mmCIF file with all atom_site columns, C-alpha atoms in Angstrom:
data_model
loop_
_atom_site.group_PDB
_atom_site.id
_atom_site.type_symbol
_atom_site.label_atom_id
_atom_site.label_alt_id
_atom_site.label_comp_id
_atom_site.label_asym_id
_atom_site.label_entity_id
_atom_site.label_seq_id
_atom_site.pdbx_PDB_ins_code
_atom_site.Cartn_x
_atom_site.Cartn_y
_atom_site.Cartn_z
_atom_site.occupancy
_atom_site.B_iso_or_equiv
_atom_site.pdbx_formal_charge
_atom_site.auth_seq_id
_atom_site.auth_comp_id
_atom_site.auth_asym_id
_atom_site.auth_atom_id
_atom_site.pdbx_PDB_model_num
ATOM 1   C CA . UNK A 1 1   ? 142.212 -167.188 -80.040 1.00 0.00 ? 23  UNK A CA 1
ATOM 2   C CA . UNK A 1 2   ? 143.385 -165.494 -77.057 1.00 0.00 ? 24  UNK A CA 1
ATOM 3   C CA . UNK A 1 3   ? 142.716 -166.960 -73.704 1.00 0.00 ? 25  UNK A CA 1
ATOM 4   C CA . UNK A 1 4   ? 142.082 -164.551 -70.879 1.00 0.00 ? 26  UNK A CA 1
ATOM 5   C CA . UNK A 1 5   ? 143.728 -164.925 -67.670 1.00 0.00 ? 27  UNK A CA 1
ATOM 6   C CA . UNK A 1 6   ? 141.510 -165.423 -64.523 1.00 0.00 ? 28  UNK A CA 1
ATOM 7   C CA . UNK A 1 7   ? 142.363 -161.822 -63.555 1.00 0.00 ? 29  UNK A CA 1
ATOM 8   C CA . UNK A 1 8   ? 141.239 -160.476 -66.935 1.00 0.00 ? 30  UNK A CA 1
ATOM 9   C CA . UNK A 1 9   ? 138.110 -162.378 -66.758 1.00 0.00 ? 31  UNK A CA 1
ATOM 10  C CA . UNK A 1 10  ? 137.231 -161.058 -63.334 1.00 0.00 ? 32  UNK A CA 1
ATOM 11  C CA . UNK A 1 11  ? 137.800 -157.404 -64.656 1.00 0.00 ? 33  UNK A CA 1
ATOM 12  C CA . UNK A 1 12  ? 135.708 -158.091 -67.630 1.00 0.00 ? 34  UNK A CA 1
ATOM 13  C CA . UNK A 1 13  ? 132.834 -159.526 -65.631 1.00 0.00 ? 35  UNK A CA 1
ATOM 14  C CA . UNK A 1 14  ? 133.032 -156.495 -63.107 1.00 0.00 ? 36  UNK A CA 1
ATOM 15  C CA . UNK A 1 15  ? 132.752 -154.292 -66.114 1.00 0.00 ? 37  UNK A CA 1
ATOM 16  C CA . UNK A 1 16  ? 129.839 -155.959 -67.638 1.00 0.00 ? 38  UNK A CA 1
ATOM 17  C CA . UNK A 1 17  ? 128.045 -155.894 -64.102 1.00 0.00 ? 39  UNK A CA 1
ATOM 18  C CA . UNK A 1 18  ? 129.013 -152.189 -63.865 1.00 0.00 ? 40  UNK A CA 1
ATOM 19  C CA . UNK A 1 19  ? 127.596 -151.208 -67.267 1.00 0.00 ? 41  UNK A CA 1
ATOM 20  C CA . UNK A 1 20  ? 124.494 -153.306 -66.644 1.00 0.00 ? 42  UNK A CA 1
ATOM 21  C CA . UNK A 1 21  ? 123.916 -151.554 -63.212 1.00 0.00 ? 43  UNK A CA 1
ATOM 22  C CA . UNK A 1 22  ? 124.314 -148.101 -64.773 1.00 0.00 ? 44  UNK A CA 1
ATOM 23  C CA . UNK A 1 23  ? 121.919 -149.000 -67.687 1.00 0.00 ? 45  UNK A CA 1
ATOM 24  C CA . UNK A 1 24  ? 119.416 -150.208 -65.039 1.00 0.00 ? 46  UNK A CA 1
ATOM 25  C CA . UNK A 1 25  ? 119.666 -147.271 -62.959 1.00 0.00 ? 47  UNK A CA 1
ATOM 26  C CA . UNK A 1 26  ? 119.238 -144.900 -65.716 1.00 0.00 ? 48  UNK A CA 1
ATOM 27  C CA . UNK A 1 27  ? 116.123 -146.802 -66.922 1.00 0.00 ? 49  UNK A CA 1
ATOM 28  C CA . UNK A 1 28  ? 114.789 -146.913 -63.375 1.00 0.00 ? 50  UNK A CA 1
ATOM 29  C CA . UNK A 1 29  ? 115.391 -143.160 -62.953 1.00 0.00 ? 51  UNK A CA 1
ATOM 30  C CA . UNK A 1 30  ? 113.748 -142.153 -66.365 1.00 0.00 ? 52  UNK A CA 1
ATOM 31  C CA . UNK A 1 31  ? 110.800 -144.300 -65.532 1.00 0.00 ? 53  UNK A CA 1
ATOM 32  C CA . UNK A 1 32  ? 110.244 -142.751 -62.174 1.00 0.00 ? 54  UNK A CA 1
ATOM 33  C CA . UNK A 1 33  ? 110.356 -139.201 -63.866 1.00 0.00 ? 55  UNK A CA 1
ATOM 34  C CA . UNK A 1 34  ? 107.669 -140.328 -66.140 1.00 0.00 ? 56  UNK A CA 1
ATOM 35  C CA . UNK A 1 35  ? 105.620 -141.614 -63.358 1.00 0.00 ? 57  UNK A CA 1
ATOM 36  C CA . UNK A 1 36  ? 106.107 -138.407 -61.425 1.00 0.00 ? 58  UNK A CA 1
ATOM 37  C CA . UNK A 1 37  ? 105.045 -136.541 -64.487 1.00 0.00 ? 59  UNK A CA 1
ATOM 38  C CA . UNK A 1 38  ? 102.063 -138.522 -64.924 1.00 0.00 ? 60  UNK A CA 1
ATOM 39  C CA . UNK A 1 39  ? 101.060 -138.110 -61.259 1.00 0.00 ? 61  UNK A CA 1
ATOM 40  C CA . UNK A 1 40  ? 101.480 -134.330 -61.267 1.00 0.00 ? 62  UNK A CA 1
ATOM 41  C CA . UNK A 1 41  ? 99.474  -134.146 -64.568 1.00 0.00 ? 63  UNK A CA 1
ATOM 42  C CA . UNK A 1 42  ? 96.591  -136.173 -63.002 1.00 0.00 ? 64  UNK A CA 1
ATOM 43  C CA . UNK A 1 43  ? 96.814  -133.960 -59.809 1.00 0.00 ? 65  UNK A CA 1
ATOM 44  C CA . UNK A 1 44  ? 96.728  -130.671 -61.795 1.00 0.00 ? 66  UNK A CA 1
ATOM 45  C CA . UNK A 1 45  ? 93.716  -132.112 -63.740 1.00 0.00 ? 67  UNK A CA 1
ATOM 46  C CA . UNK A 1 46  ? 91.943  -133.098 -60.656 1.00 0.00 ? 68  UNK A CA 1
ATOM 47  C CA . UNK A 1 47  ? 92.513  -129.755 -59.132 1.00 0.00 ? 69  UNK A CA 1
ATOM 48  C CA . UNK A 1 48  ? 91.256  -127.892 -62.188 1.00 0.00 ? 70  UNK A CA 1
ATOM 49  C CA . UNK A 1 49  ? 88.088  -130.069 -62.162 1.00 0.00 ? 71  UNK A CA 1
ATOM 50  C CA . UNK A 1 50  ? 87.538  -129.342 -58.480 1.00 0.00 ? 72  UNK A CA 1
ATOM 51  C CA . UNK A 1 51  ? 87.968  -125.565 -59.139 1.00 0.00 ? 73  UNK A CA 1
ATOM 52  C CA . UNK A 1 52  ? 85.488  -125.779 -62.012 1.00 0.00 ? 74  UNK A CA 1
ATOM 53  C CA . UNK A 1 53  ? 83.037  -127.482 -59.933 1.00 0.00 ? 75  UNK A CA 1
ATOM 54  C CA . UNK A 1 54  ? 83.268  -125.011 -57.080 1.00 0.00 ? 76  UNK A CA 1
ATOM 55  C CA . UNK A 1 55  ? 82.885  -122.178 -59.621 1.00 0.00 ? 77  UNK A CA 1
ATOM 56  C CA . UNK A 1 56  ? 79.649  -123.857 -60.981 1.00 0.00 ? 78  UNK A CA 1
ATOM 57  C CA . UNK A 1 57  ? 78.550  -124.360 -57.597 1.00 0.00 ? 79  UNK A CA 1
ATOM 58  C CA . UNK A 1 58  ? 78.986  -120.772 -56.715 1.00 0.00 ? 80  UNK A CA 1
ATOM 59  C CA . UNK A 1 59  ? 77.231  -119.678 -59.808 1.00 0.00 ? 81  UNK A CA 1
ATOM 60  C CA . UNK A 1 60  ? 74.215  -121.595 -59.080 1.00 0.00 ? 82  UNK A CA 1
ATOM 61  C CA . UNK A 1 61  ? 74.125  -120.935 -55.371 1.00 0.00 ? 83  UNK A CA 1
ATOM 62  C CA . UNK A 1 62  ? 71.688  -118.319 -54.160 1.00 0.00 ? 84  UNK A CA 1
ATOM 63  C CA . UNK A 1 63  ? 72.781  -115.494 -51.864 1.00 0.00 ? 85  UNK A CA 1
ATOM 64  C CA . UNK A 1 64  ? 72.256  -116.149 -48.220 1.00 0.00 ? 86  UNK A CA 1
ATOM 65  C CA . UNK A 1 65  ? 70.990  -112.775 -47.650 1.00 0.00 ? 87  UNK A CA 1
ATOM 66  C CA . UNK A 1 66  ? 68.898  -110.101 -49.529 1.00 0.00 ? 88  UNK A CA 1
ATOM 67  C CA . UNK A 1 67  ? 68.475  -106.242 -49.029 1.00 0.00 ? 89  UNK A CA 1
ATOM 68  C CA . UNK A 1 68  ? 64.950  -104.713 -49.199 1.00 0.00 ? 90  UNK A CA 1
ATOM 69  C CA . UNK A 1 69  ? 63.698  -101.304 -48.752 1.00 0.00 ? 91  UNK A CA 1
ATOM 70  C CA . UNK A 1 70  ? 60.630  -100.831 -46.592 1.00 0.00 ? 92  UNK A CA 1
ATOM 71  C CA . UNK A 1 71  ? 58.822  -97.532  -46.163 1.00 0.00 ? 93  UNK A CA 1
ATOM 72  C CA . UNK A 1 72  ? 55.348  -96.186  -45.228 1.00 0.00 ? 94  UNK A CA 1
ATOM 73  C CA . UNK A 1 73  ? 53.412  -97.214  -41.989 1.00 0.00 ? 95  UNK A CA 1
ATOM 74  C CA . UNK A 1 74  ? 56.414  -98.922  -40.155 1.00 0.00 ? 96  UNK A CA 1
ATOM 75  C CA . UNK A 1 75  ? 58.238  -97.556  -37.228 1.00 0.00 ? 97  UNK A CA 1
ATOM 76  C CA . UNK A 1 76  ? 61.822  -97.962  -38.587 1.00 0.00 ? 98  UNK A CA 1
ATOM 77  C CA . UNK A 1 77  ? 61.713  -97.496  -42.262 1.00 0.00 ? 99  UNK A CA 1
ATOM 78  C CA . UNK A 1 78  ? 64.629  -97.931  -44.568 1.00 0.00 ? 100 UNK A CA 1
ATOM 79  C CA . UNK A 1 79  ? 67.096  -100.653 -45.956 1.00 0.00 ? 101 UNK A CA 1
ATOM 80  C CA . UNK A 1 80  ? 66.742  -103.914 -44.158 1.00 0.00 ? 102 UNK A CA 1
ATOM 81  C CA . UNK A 1 81  ? 69.097  -106.921 -44.549 1.00 0.00 ? 103 UNK A CA 1
ATOM 82  C CA . UNK A 1 82  ? 67.146  -110.364 -44.305 1.00 0.00 ? 104 UNK A CA 1
ATOM 83  C CA . UNK A 1 83  ? 67.705  -114.027 -44.878 1.00 0.00 ? 105 UNK A CA 1
ATOM 84  C CA . UNK A 1 84  ? 66.866  -115.297 -48.570 1.00 0.00 ? 106 UNK A CA 1
ATOM 85  C CA . UNK A 1 85  ? 63.463  -116.828 -48.439 1.00 0.00 ? 107 UNK A CA 1
ATOM 86  C CA . UNK A 1 86  ? 62.146  -114.143 -45.956 1.00 0.00 ? 108 UNK A CA 1
ATOM 87  C CA . UNK A 1 87  ? 58.620  -112.747 -46.300 1.00 0.00 ? 109 UNK A CA 1
ATOM 88  C CA . UNK A 1 88  ? 56.919  -109.469 -45.985 1.00 0.00 ? 110 UNK A CA 1
ATOM 89  C CA . UNK A 1 89  ? 56.008  -110.088 -42.254 1.00 0.00 ? 111 UNK A CA 1
ATOM 90  C CA . UNK A 1 90  ? 59.705  -110.523 -41.608 1.00 0.00 ? 112 UNK A CA 1
ATOM 91  C CA . UNK A 1 91  ? 60.566  -107.049 -42.978 1.00 0.00 ? 113 UNK A CA 1
ATOM 92  C CA . UNK A 1 92  ? 57.796  -105.492 -41.191 1.00 0.00 ? 114 UNK A CA 1
ATOM 93  C CA . UNK A 1 93  ? 58.980  -106.960 -37.954 1.00 0.00 ? 115 UNK A CA 1
ATOM 94  C CA . UNK A 1 94  ? 62.610  -105.918 -38.632 1.00 0.00 ? 116 UNK A CA 1
ATOM 95  C CA . UNK A 1 95  ? 61.258  -102.412 -39.422 1.00 0.00 ? 117 UNK A CA 1
ATOM 96  C CA . UNK A 1 96  ? 59.754  -102.011 -35.836 1.00 0.00 ? 118 UNK A CA 1
ATOM 97  C CA . UNK A 1 97  ? 56.301  -103.333 -36.592 1.00 0.00 ? 119 UNK A CA 1
ATOM 98  C CA . UNK A 1 98  ? 53.140  -101.706 -38.165 1.00 0.00 ? 120 UNK A CA 1
ATOM 99  C CA . UNK A 1 99  ? 51.674  -98.529  -37.033 1.00 0.00 ? 121 UNK A CA 1
ATOM 100 C CA . UNK A 1 100 ? 48.088  -98.217  -36.111 1.00 0.00 ? 122 UNK A CA 1
ATOM 101 C CA . UNK A 1 101 ? 47.337  -96.423  -39.452 1.00 0.00 ? 123 UNK A CA 1
ATOM 102 C CA . UNK A 1 102 ? 48.651  -99.262  -41.531 1.00 0.00 ? 124 UNK A CA 1
ATOM 103 C CA . UNK A 1 103 ? 46.132  -100.702 -43.946 1.00 0.00 ? 125 UNK A CA 1
ATOM 104 C CA . UNK A 1 104 ? 46.439  -104.534 -43.401 1.00 0.00 ? 126 UNK A CA 1
ATOM 105 C CA . UNK A 1 105 ? 43.816  -105.391 -46.069 1.00 0.00 ? 127 UNK A CA 1
ATOM 106 C CA . UNK A 1 106 ? 46.165  -104.237 -48.799 1.00 0.00 ? 128 UNK A CA 1
ATOM 107 C CA . UNK A 1 107 ? 49.249  -105.937 -47.419 1.00 0.00 ? 129 UNK A CA 1
ATOM 108 C CA . UNK A 1 108 ? 50.220  -109.556 -48.353 1.00 0.00 ? 130 UNK A CA 1
ATOM 109 C CA . UNK A 1 109 ? 52.282  -110.385 -45.211 1.00 0.00 ? 131 UNK A CA 1
ATOM 110 C CA . UNK A 1 110 ? 53.037  -113.885 -46.526 1.00 0.00 ? 132 UNK A CA 1
ATOM 111 C CA . UNK A 1 111 ? 54.546  -112.825 -49.792 1.00 0.00 ? 133 UNK A CA 1
ATOM 112 C CA . UNK A 1 112 ? 58.184  -113.901 -50.474 1.00 0.00 ? 134 UNK A CA 1
ATOM 113 C CA . UNK A 1 113 ? 60.672  -111.232 -50.831 1.00 0.00 ? 135 UNK A CA 1
ATOM 114 C CA . UNK A 1 114 ? 63.528  -110.807 -53.442 1.00 0.00 ? 136 UNK A CA 1
ATOM 115 C CA . UNK A 1 115 ? 66.641  -108.994 -53.480 1.00 0.00 ? 137 UNK A CA 1
ATOM 116 C CA . UNK A 1 116 ? 66.337  -105.134 -54.101 1.00 0.00 ? 138 UNK A CA 1
ATOM 117 C CA . UNK A 1 117 ? 62.720  -105.094 -53.619 1.00 0.00 ? 139 UNK A CA 1
ATOM 118 C CA . UNK A 1 118 ? 60.869  -102.013 -52.397 1.00 0.00 ? 140 UNK A CA 1
ATOM 119 C CA . UNK A 1 119 ? 57.964  -102.524 -49.812 1.00 0.00 ? 141 UNK A CA 1
ATOM 120 C CA . UNK A 1 120 ? 55.404  -99.578  -49.149 1.00 0.00 ? 142 UNK A CA 1
ATOM 121 C CA . UNK A 1 121 ? 53.057  -99.908  -46.380 1.00 0.00 ? 143 UNK A CA 1
ATOM 122 C CA . UNK A 1 122 ? 50.021  -97.888  -47.063 1.00 0.00 ? 144 UNK A CA 1
ATOM 123 C CA . UNK A 1 123 ? 47.847  -95.970  -44.753 1.00 0.00 ? 145 UNK A CA 1
ATOM 124 C CA . UNK A 1 124 ? 44.105  -96.584  -44.130 1.00 0.00 ? 146 UNK A CA 1
ATOM 125 C CA . UNK A 1 125 ? 42.215  -94.689  -46.716 1.00 0.00 ? 147 UNK A CA 1
ATOM 126 C CA . UNK A 1 126 ? 45.277  -93.993  -48.773 1.00 0.00 ? 148 UNK A CA 1
ATOM 127 C CA . UNK A 1 127 ? 44.946  -94.096  -52.504 1.00 0.00 ? 149 UNK A CA 1
ATOM 128 C CA . UNK A 1 128 ? 47.686  -96.070  -54.163 1.00 0.00 ? 150 UNK A CA 1
ATOM 129 C CA . UNK A 1 129 ? 48.755  -97.830  -57.315 1.00 0.00 ? 151 UNK A CA 1
ATOM 130 C CA . UNK A 1 130 ? 50.203  -101.300 -57.308 1.00 0.00 ? 152 UNK A CA 1
ATOM 131 C CA . UNK A 1 131 ? 53.073  -101.650 -59.805 1.00 0.00 ? 153 UNK A CA 1
ATOM 132 C CA . UNK A 1 132 ? 53.847  -105.030 -60.869 1.00 0.00 ? 154 UNK A CA 1
ATOM 133 C CA . UNK A 1 133 ? 57.663  -105.470 -61.503 1.00 0.00 ? 155 UNK A CA 1
ATOM 134 C CA . UNK A 1 134 ? 59.385  -107.752 -63.883 1.00 0.00 ? 156 UNK A CA 1
ATOM 135 C CA . UNK A 1 135 ? 60.483  -110.219 -61.111 1.00 0.00 ? 157 UNK A CA 1
ATOM 136 C CA . UNK A 1 136 ? 56.960  -110.558 -60.025 1.00 0.00 ? 158 UNK A CA 1
ATOM 137 C CA . UNK A 1 137 ? 57.383  -108.516 -56.821 1.00 0.00 ? 159 UNK A CA 1
ATOM 138 C CA . UNK A 1 138 ? 54.922  -105.610 -56.165 1.00 0.00 ? 160 UNK A CA 1
ATOM 139 C CA . UNK A 1 139 ? 55.545  -102.038 -55.051 1.00 0.00 ? 161 UNK A CA 1
ATOM 140 C CA . UNK A 1 140 ? 52.852  -99.829  -53.711 1.00 0.00 ? 162 UNK A CA 1
ATOM 141 C CA . UNK A 1 141 ? 53.139  -96.175  -54.663 1.00 0.00 ? 163 UNK A CA 1
ATOM 142 C CA . UNK A 1 142 ? 50.926  -93.105  -54.014 1.00 0.00 ? 164 UNK A CA 1
ATOM 143 C CA . UNK A 1 143 ? 48.365  -92.593  -56.739 1.00 0.00 ? 165 UNK A CA 1
ATOM 144 C CA . UNK A 1 144 ? 49.145  -89.397  -58.978 1.00 0.00 ? 166 UNK A CA 1
ATOM 145 C CA . UNK A 1 145 ? 46.106  -87.261  -58.373 1.00 0.00 ? 167 UNK A CA 1
ATOM 146 C CA . UNK A 1 146 ? 45.107  -83.730  -58.780 1.00 0.00 ? 168 UNK A CA 1
ATOM 147 C CA . UNK A 1 147 ? 43.886  -83.672  -55.175 1.00 0.00 ? 169 UNK A CA 1
ATOM 148 C CA . UNK A 1 148 ? 46.404  -81.766  -52.985 1.00 0.00 ? 170 UNK A CA 1
ATOM 149 C CA . UNK A 1 149 ? 45.211  -83.592  -49.869 1.00 0.00 ? 171 UNK A CA 1
ATOM 150 C CA . UNK A 1 150 ? 46.924  -86.808  -51.247 1.00 0.00 ? 172 UNK A CA 1
ATOM 151 C CA . UNK A 1 151 ? 50.102  -84.966  -52.053 1.00 0.00 ? 173 UNK A CA 1
ATOM 152 C CA . UNK A 1 152 ? 53.224  -84.558  -49.844 1.00 0.00 ? 174 UNK A CA 1
ATOM 153 C CA . UNK A 1 153 ? 54.276  -81.141  -48.691 1.00 0.00 ? 175 UNK A CA 1
ATOM 154 C CA . UNK A 1 154 ? 58.190  -81.184  -49.189 1.00 0.00 ? 176 UNK A CA 1
ATOM 155 C CA . UNK A 1 155 ? 58.433  -78.281  -46.810 1.00 0.00 ? 177 UNK A CA 1
ATOM 156 C CA . UNK A 1 156 ? 56.679  -80.087  -43.843 1.00 0.00 ? 178 UNK A CA 1
ATOM 157 C CA . UNK A 1 157 ? 56.530  -83.901  -44.723 1.00 0.00 ? 179 UNK A CA 1
ATOM 158 C CA . UNK A 1 158 ? 58.223  -86.272  -42.575 1.00 0.00 ? 180 UNK A CA 1
ATOM 159 C CA . UNK A 1 159 ? 61.212  -88.449  -43.657 1.00 0.00 ? 181 UNK A CA 1
ATOM 160 C CA . UNK A 1 160 ? 58.807  -91.505  -43.873 1.00 0.00 ? 182 UNK A CA 1
ATOM 161 C CA . UNK A 1 161 ? 56.328  -89.516  -45.894 1.00 0.00 ? 183 UNK A CA 1
ATOM 162 C CA . UNK A 1 162 ? 59.190  -88.457  -48.394 1.00 0.00 ? 184 UNK A CA 1
ATOM 163 C CA . UNK A 1 163 ? 60.522  -91.972  -48.631 1.00 0.00 ? 185 UNK A CA 1
ATOM 164 C CA . UNK A 1 164 ? 56.929  -93.174  -49.835 1.00 0.00 ? 186 UNK A CA 1
ATOM 165 C CA . UNK A 1 165 ? 57.644  -91.040  -53.088 1.00 0.00 ? 187 UNK A CA 1
ATOM 166 C CA . UNK A 1 166 ? 58.904  -93.287  -55.987 1.00 0.00 ? 188 UNK A CA 1
ATOM 167 C CA . UNK A 1 167 ? 62.688  -93.167  -56.173 1.00 0.00 ? 189 UNK A CA 1
ATOM 168 C CA . UNK A 1 168 ? 63.208  -91.411  -52.959 1.00 0.00 ? 190 UNK A CA 1
ATOM 169 C CA . UNK A 1 169 ? 64.987  -93.375  -50.334 1.00 0.00 ? 191 UNK A CA 1
ATOM 170 C CA . UNK A 1 170 ? 66.377  -92.654  -46.851 1.00 0.00 ? 192 UNK A CA 1
ATOM 171 C CA . UNK A 1 171 ? 69.409  -90.755  -48.077 1.00 0.00 ? 193 UNK A CA 1
ATOM 172 C CA . UNK A 1 172 ? 67.547  -88.570  -50.527 1.00 0.00 ? 194 UNK A CA 1
ATOM 173 C CA . UNK A 1 173 ? 64.742  -87.849  -47.859 1.00 0.00 ? 195 UNK A CA 1
ATOM 174 C CA . UNK A 1 174 ? 67.298  -86.822  -45.452 1.00 0.00 ? 196 UNK A CA 1
ATOM 175 C CA . UNK A 1 175 ? 69.029  -84.479  -48.164 1.00 0.00 ? 197 UNK A CA 1
ATOM 176 C CA . UNK A 1 176 ? 65.458  -82.934  -48.865 1.00 0.00 ? 198 UNK A CA 1
ATOM 177 C CA . UNK A 1 177 ? 64.925  -82.167  -44.998 1.00 0.00 ? 199 UNK A CA 1
ATOM 178 C CA . UNK A 1 178 ? 68.506  -80.683  -44.724 1.00 0.00 ? 200 UNK A CA 1
ATOM 179 C CA . UNK A 1 179 ? 67.879  -78.353  -47.779 1.00 0.00 ? 201 UNK A CA 1
ATOM 180 C CA . UNK A 1 180 ? 64.527  -77.114  -46.594 1.00 0.00 ? 202 UNK A CA 1
ATOM 181 C CA . UNK A 1 181 ? 65.885  -76.455  -43.123 1.00 0.00 ? 203 UNK A CA 1
ATOM 182 C CA . UNK A 1 182 ? 68.298  -73.999  -44.642 1.00 0.00 ? 204 UNK A CA 1
ATOM 183 C CA . UNK A 1 183 ? 66.574  -72.681  -47.737 1.00 0.00 ? 205 UNK A CA 1
ATOM 184 C CA . UNK A 1 184 ? 63.094  -73.987  -47.690 1.00 0.00 ? 206 UNK A CA 1
ATOM 185 C CA . UNK A 1 185 ? 61.349  -74.818  -51.038 1.00 0.00 ? 207 UNK A CA 1
ATOM 186 C CA . UNK A 1 186 ? 59.647  -71.883  -52.776 1.00 0.00 ? 208 UNK A CA 1
ATOM 187 C CA . UNK A 1 187 ? 58.232  -74.080  -55.609 1.00 0.00 ? 209 UNK A CA 1
ATOM 188 C CA . UNK A 1 188 ? 58.232  -77.777  -56.280 1.00 0.00 ? 210 UNK A CA 1
ATOM 189 C CA . UNK A 1 189 ? 60.911  -77.489  -59.110 1.00 0.00 ? 211 UNK A CA 1
ATOM 190 C CA . UNK A 1 190 ? 63.312  -76.290  -56.064 1.00 0.00 ? 212 UNK A CA 1
ATOM 191 C CA . UNK A 1 191 ? 63.389  -79.952  -55.174 1.00 0.00 ? 213 UNK A CA 1
ATOM 192 C CA . UNK A 1 192 ? 65.866  -80.492  -58.077 1.00 0.00 ? 214 UNK A CA 1
ATOM 193 C CA . UNK A 1 193 ? 68.533  -78.400  -56.371 1.00 0.00 ? 215 UNK A CA 1
ATOM 194 C CA . UNK A 1 194 ? 68.848  -81.330  -53.881 1.00 0.00 ? 216 UNK A CA 1
ATOM 195 C CA . UNK A 1 195 ? 71.840  -83.538  -54.910 1.00 0.00 ? 217 UNK A CA 1
ATOM 196 C CA . UNK A 1 196 ? 70.623  -86.720  -56.446 1.00 0.00 ? 218 UNK A CA 1
ATOM 197 C CA . UNK A 1 197 ? 67.256  -85.468  -57.806 1.00 0.00 ? 219 UNK A CA 1
ATOM 198 C CA . UNK A 1 198 ? 67.442  -84.570  -61.449 1.00 0.00 ? 220 UNK A CA 1
ATOM 199 C CA . UNK A 1 199 ? 64.778  -83.900  -64.102 1.00 0.00 ? 221 UNK A CA 1
ATOM 200 C CA . UNK A 1 200 ? 63.822  -87.571  -64.728 1.00 0.00 ? 222 UNK A CA 1
ATOM 201 C CA . UNK A 1 201 ? 63.435  -88.161  -60.933 1.00 0.00 ? 223 UNK A CA 1
ATOM 202 C CA . UNK A 1 202 ? 61.517  -84.896  -60.583 1.00 0.00 ? 224 UNK A CA 1
ATOM 203 C CA . UNK A 1 203 ? 59.051  -85.905  -63.437 1.00 0.00 ? 225 UNK A CA 1
ATOM 204 C CA . UNK A 1 204 ? 58.156  -89.116  -61.643 1.00 0.00 ? 226 UNK A CA 1
ATOM 205 C CA . UNK A 1 205 ? 57.238  -87.140  -58.393 1.00 0.00 ? 227 UNK A CA 1
ATOM 206 C CA . UNK A 1 206 ? 56.056  -83.634  -59.609 1.00 0.00 ? 228 UNK A CA 1
ATOM 207 C CA . UNK A 1 207 ? 52.446  -84.583  -59.479 1.00 0.00 ? 229 UNK A CA 1
ATOM 208 C CA . UNK A 1 208 ? 52.689  -85.916  -55.940 1.00 0.00 ? 230 UNK A CA 1
ATOM 209 C CA . UNK A 1 209 ? 54.193  -82.918  -54.265 1.00 0.00 ? 231 UNK A CA 1
ATOM 210 C CA . UNK A 1 210 ? 53.368  -79.617  -52.994 1.00 0.00 ? 232 UNK A CA 1
ATOM 211 C CA . UNK A 1 211 ? 55.170  -76.663  -51.142 1.00 0.00 ? 233 UNK A CA 1
ATOM 212 C CA . UNK A 1 212 ? 52.244  -74.626  -49.577 1.00 0.00 ? 234 UNK A CA 1
#
C-alpha cells in the first residue's frame, strides 16, 4: 500500500473540499431556482385570482349613472343623465321643472327610474294610455283616437309635442321641423321622407298626427 506524502495528502484534501464546495453550490443554486419558480407561480396565481375577482365585481356592479328621456309638460325635454337610484322628481327637476299645464294626478314623482326609461308628462285633460314595459317601468303615450283635437299637427306642432309621439325623440323632432320648414307636409305619409322614420315607425304614429 502506497503511503502518500504530506504534500500529496494536502492536495487530495483540497480537491475533496473543492469538489464538495462545487457540489453544495450547485445544489444550493438549483434549490433557489425551484424556490423562485414556486414564488413566481404563486404570484401569477394570486394575480389571476385578483383579476377574476375584479371581473366578477365589475359584472355585478351597477352603473353609477343612467340615461332617461323625458318629454311632455316640462321646460327642457330631452335626454337626461342621472345618478342610479334617481326618481321621476329628479328627472323633472333636471328638465327645468313642470309647466302649469302638467297633470300631477297622473304622475308618480316618487317612482324609481331605470336606464333607457322614457317619461312622458301629460297635460291636464289629455287622454293617454299607460304602457307597462318588461322592466316594470311605465311610459305615457297619447291615446290613439279618431278625434283630431287630440292629434298633433306635424306642420305646426312644437318640438315638445312631436317628442310626445312614440318613438320620436329630440333628434327626430328636430328633423321633422327642418323638413317642414323647407317642404311642408302635404299628407301624413310625407313624414316618411324624414330620415329615420320608416314604415314601422309611421304605423305607430299615423293615427296620432294630422297635417291640416
